Amino acid sequence: MNNKIIIINGPNLNLLGEREQSQYGDITFDELRENCMKKSKELGLETEFIQSNVEGELVNLIQNSRKKYNGMIINAAAFTHTSVAIRDALEVFKKPIIELHISNIYKREEFRHKSLISDIVTGGIFGLGINGYILAIISMQKILKNEN
Ligand code: DQA
């Protein structure tokens, strides 16, 4: 079945609900995970939801994902703007990838305007808050369904 996806969250997203609520809202990371798992189940997706603060762990995770998952949703957080290693790992995945940001990175500091991964992913969502995760899950389900 073409229904296994992974949602990868980068550094500091474990502190959702506590950090910069004006940018990221007040929902906690655990609540976000619950919402994503619920929506995935509704849509028949088998979803893994993961967070790490460590760049190398994320690289390993992305590498190992290529044999296990049909699609990936990634909020690489601050590594979006800095990590060539994460970009290179994503290039090996070769299946649909959705880049996600809770905040509108283009409305914020200039160093956030550059994403090192936007040009290699399938598509992206930014600035729609936590709802972006739900929209990404719905979009990924449609992409995978059309691939069957
Ligand atoms: C973020 C935006 C990044 O610039 C920031 O470093 C994050 C979160 C977002 O979801 O809006 O940690 O990816």
Short mmCIF file of C-alpha atoms and ligand atoms in Angstrom, two decimals:
data_model
loop_
_atom_site.label_atom_id
_atom_site.label_comp_id
_atom_site.label_asym_id
_atom_site.label_seq_id
_atom_site.Cartn_x
_atom_site.Cartn_y
_atom_site.Cartn_z
CA MET A 1 0.00 0.00 0.00
CA ASN A 2 1.20 3.46 -0.94
CA ASN A 3 0.11 5.03 2.37
CA LYS A 4 3.08 5.33 4.67
CA ILE A 5 4.27 8.83 5.44
CA ILE A 6 6.63 10.48 7.84
CA ILE A 7 6.24 13.96 9.32
CA ILE A 8 9.64 15.28 10.39
CA ASN A 9 10.04 18.26 12.72
CA GLY A 10 13.33 20.02 13.27
CA PRO A 11 14.85 21.95 16.17
CA ASN A 12 12.81 23.71 18.83
CA LEU A 13 9.47 22.52 17.50
CA ASN A 14 9.23 20.35 20.62
CA LEU A 15 8.66 23.65 22.45
CA LEU A 16 5.51 24.56 20.53
CA GLY A 17 2.99 26.17 22.83
CA GLU A 18 5.82 27.70 24.85
CA ARG A 19 8.03 29.47 22.31
CA GLU A 20 7.08 32.62 20.38
CA GLN A 21 3.34 32.16 20.52
CA SER A 22 2.85 35.17 18.24
CA GLN A 23 4.56 33.19 15.45
CA TYR A 24 3.59 29.63 16.28
CA GLY A 25 0.35 29.79 18.29
CA ASP A 26 -0.42 28.13 21.59
CA ILE A 27 -0.97 24.52 20.59
CA THR A 28 1.59 22.18 22.15
CA PHE A 29 3.74 19.70 20.25
CA ASP A 30 1.80 16.77 21.75
CA GLU A 31 -1.52 18.31 20.70
CA LEU A 32 -0.14 18.88 17.20
CA ARG A 33 0.97 15.26 17.00
CA GLU A 34 -2.49 14.08 18.14
CA ASN A 35 -4.24 16.23 15.52
CA CYS A 36 -1.93 14.96 12.78
CA MET A 37 -2.38 11.33 13.78
CA LYS A 38 -6.16 11.76 13.89
CA LYS A 39 -6.31 13.33 10.42
CA SER A 40 -3.95 10.67 9.04
CA LYS A 41 -6.13 7.88 10.39
CA GLU A 42 -9.24 9.48 8.88
CA LEU A 43 -7.51 9.53 5.49
CA GLY A 44 -6.11 6.01 5.72
CA LEU A 45 -2.49 7.06 6.09
CA GLU A 46 0.01 5.30 8.32
CA THR A 47 1.93 8.22 9.75
CA GLU A 48 5.09 8.50 11.80
CA PHE A 49 5.50 11.85 13.57
CA ILE A 50 9.00 12.70 14.71
CA GLN A 51 11.00 15.61 16.10
CA SER A 52 14.72 16.09 16.65
CA ASN A 53 16.93 18.99 17.64
CA VAL A 54 20.01 17.30 16.16
CA GLU A 55 21.03 17.86 12.53
CA GLY A 56 22.83 14.51 12.14
CA GLU A 57 19.85 12.63 13.57
CA LEU A 58 17.60 14.30 11.03
CA VAL A 59 19.99 13.37 8.21
CA ASN A 60 19.98 9.72 9.37
CA LEU A 61 16.22 9.76 9.67
CA ILE A 62 15.75 11.18 6.17
CA GLN A 63 18.20 8.64 4.71
CA ASN A 64 16.46 5.73 6.44
CA SER A 65 13.06 7.00 5.31
CA ARG A 66 13.68 6.24 1.65
CA LYS A 67 13.01 2.52 2.12
CA LYS A 68 10.15 2.88 4.62
CA TYR A 69 7.85 5.69 3.52
CA ASN A 70 6.00 6.76 0.40
CA GLY A 71 5.95 10.45 1.24
CA MET A 72 7.43 12.99 3.62
CA ILE A 73 6.24 16.22 5.22
CA ILE A 74 9.11 18.21 6.70
CA ASN A 75 9.33 21.27 8.86
CA ALA A 76 13.11 21.51 9.03
CA ALA A 77 12.74 24.63 11.23
CA ALA A 78 16.00 26.60 11.52
CA PHE A 79 17.90 23.97 9.49
CA THR A 80 15.78 25.00 6.49
CA HIS A 81 17.98 28.07 6.22
CA THR A 82 21.36 26.50 6.95
CA SER A 83 21.64 22.80 6.27
CA VAL A 84 23.17 21.58 3.03
CA ALA A 85 23.34 18.12 4.68
CA ILE A 86 19.57 17.98 5.09
CA ARG A 87 19.06 19.19 1.52
CA ASP A 88 21.42 16.49 0.21
CA ALA A 89 19.64 13.78 2.22
CA LEU A 90 16.24 14.95 0.93
CA GLU A 91 17.52 14.68 -2.64
CA VAL A 92 18.08 10.95 -2.08
CA PHE A 93 14.47 10.40 -0.96
CA LYS A 94 13.06 10.62 -4.53
CA LYS A 95 9.40 10.49 -3.44
CA PRO A 96 6.92 13.30 -2.71
CA ILE A 97 8.12 15.81 -0.12
CA ILE A 98 6.10 18.73 1.27
CA GLU A 99 8.03 21.54 2.94
CA LEU A 100 6.12 23.12 5.78
CA HIS A 101 6.48 26.21 7.94
CA ILE A 102 4.01 27.32 10.55
CA SER A 103 4.95 30.98 10.17
CA ASN A 104 5.32 33.03 7.00
CA ILE A 105 9.10 32.91 6.68
CA TYR A 106 9.03 35.69 4.03
CA LYS A 107 7.42 38.14 6.46
CA ARG A 108 10.14 37.60 9.06
CA GLU A 109 13.88 38.32 9.35
CA GLU A 110 15.79 38.25 6.09
CA PHE A 111 17.83 35.19 7.08
CA ARG A 112 14.60 33.18 7.07
CA HIS A 113 13.72 34.17 3.51
CA LYS A 114 16.13 31.66 2.03
CA SER A 115 15.13 28.00 2.14
CA LEU A 116 17.81 25.55 1.04
CA ILE A 117 15.19 22.93 0.27
CA SER A 118 12.32 24.68 -1.56
CA ASP A 119 13.74 23.99 -5.01
CA ILE A 120 14.00 20.24 -4.48
CA VAL A 121 10.66 19.49 -2.80
CA THR A 122 7.32 18.71 -4.44
CA GLY A 123 5.60 21.72 -2.89
CA GLY A 124 5.33 23.83 0.21
CA ILE A 125 3.01 25.41 2.75
CA PHE A 126 3.92 28.37 4.94
CA GLY A 127 2.24 31.00 7.09
CA LEU A 128 -0.99 29.08 7.69
CA GLY A 129 -0.21 28.22 11.28
CA ILE A 130 -0.71 24.76 12.65
CA ASN A 131 -3.43 24.16 10.05
CA GLY A 132 -0.61 23.86 7.55
CA TYR A 133 0.10 20.39 8.93
CA ILE A 134 -3.47 19.26 8.29
CA LEU A 135 -3.40 20.74 4.78
CA ALA A 136 -0.09 19.02 4.09
CA ILE A 137 -1.49 15.65 5.22
CA ILE A 138 -4.57 16.10 2.97
CA SER A 139 -2.36 17.09 0.02
CA MET A 140 0.03 14.18 0.57
CA GLN A 141 -2.87 11.72 0.66
CA LYS A 142 -4.09 13.06 -2.71
CA ILE A 143 -0.61 12.93 -4.23
CA LEU A 144 -0.12 9.31 -3.13
CA LYS A 145 -3.60 8.30 -4.28
CA ASN A 146 -2.90 9.67 -7.75
CA GLU A 147 0.34 7.68 -7.88
CA ASN A 148 -1.52 4.36 -7.51
C1 DQA B 1 9.71 27.52 11.12
C2 DQA B 1 10.36 28.79 10.60
C3 DQA B 1 11.86 28.77 10.84
O1 DQA B 1 12.46 29.96 10.35
C4 DQA B 1 12.15 28.68 12.32
O2 DQA B 1 13.54 28.58 12.55
C5 DQA B 1 11.42 27.57 12.98
C6 DQA B 1 10.06 27.25 12.58
C7 DQA B 1 8.17 27.57 11.03
O3 DQA B 1 7.56 26.51 11.18
O4 DQA B 1 7.59 28.64 10.85
O5 DQA B 1 11.90 26.99 13.95
O6 DQA B 1 10.14 26.44 10.31
#
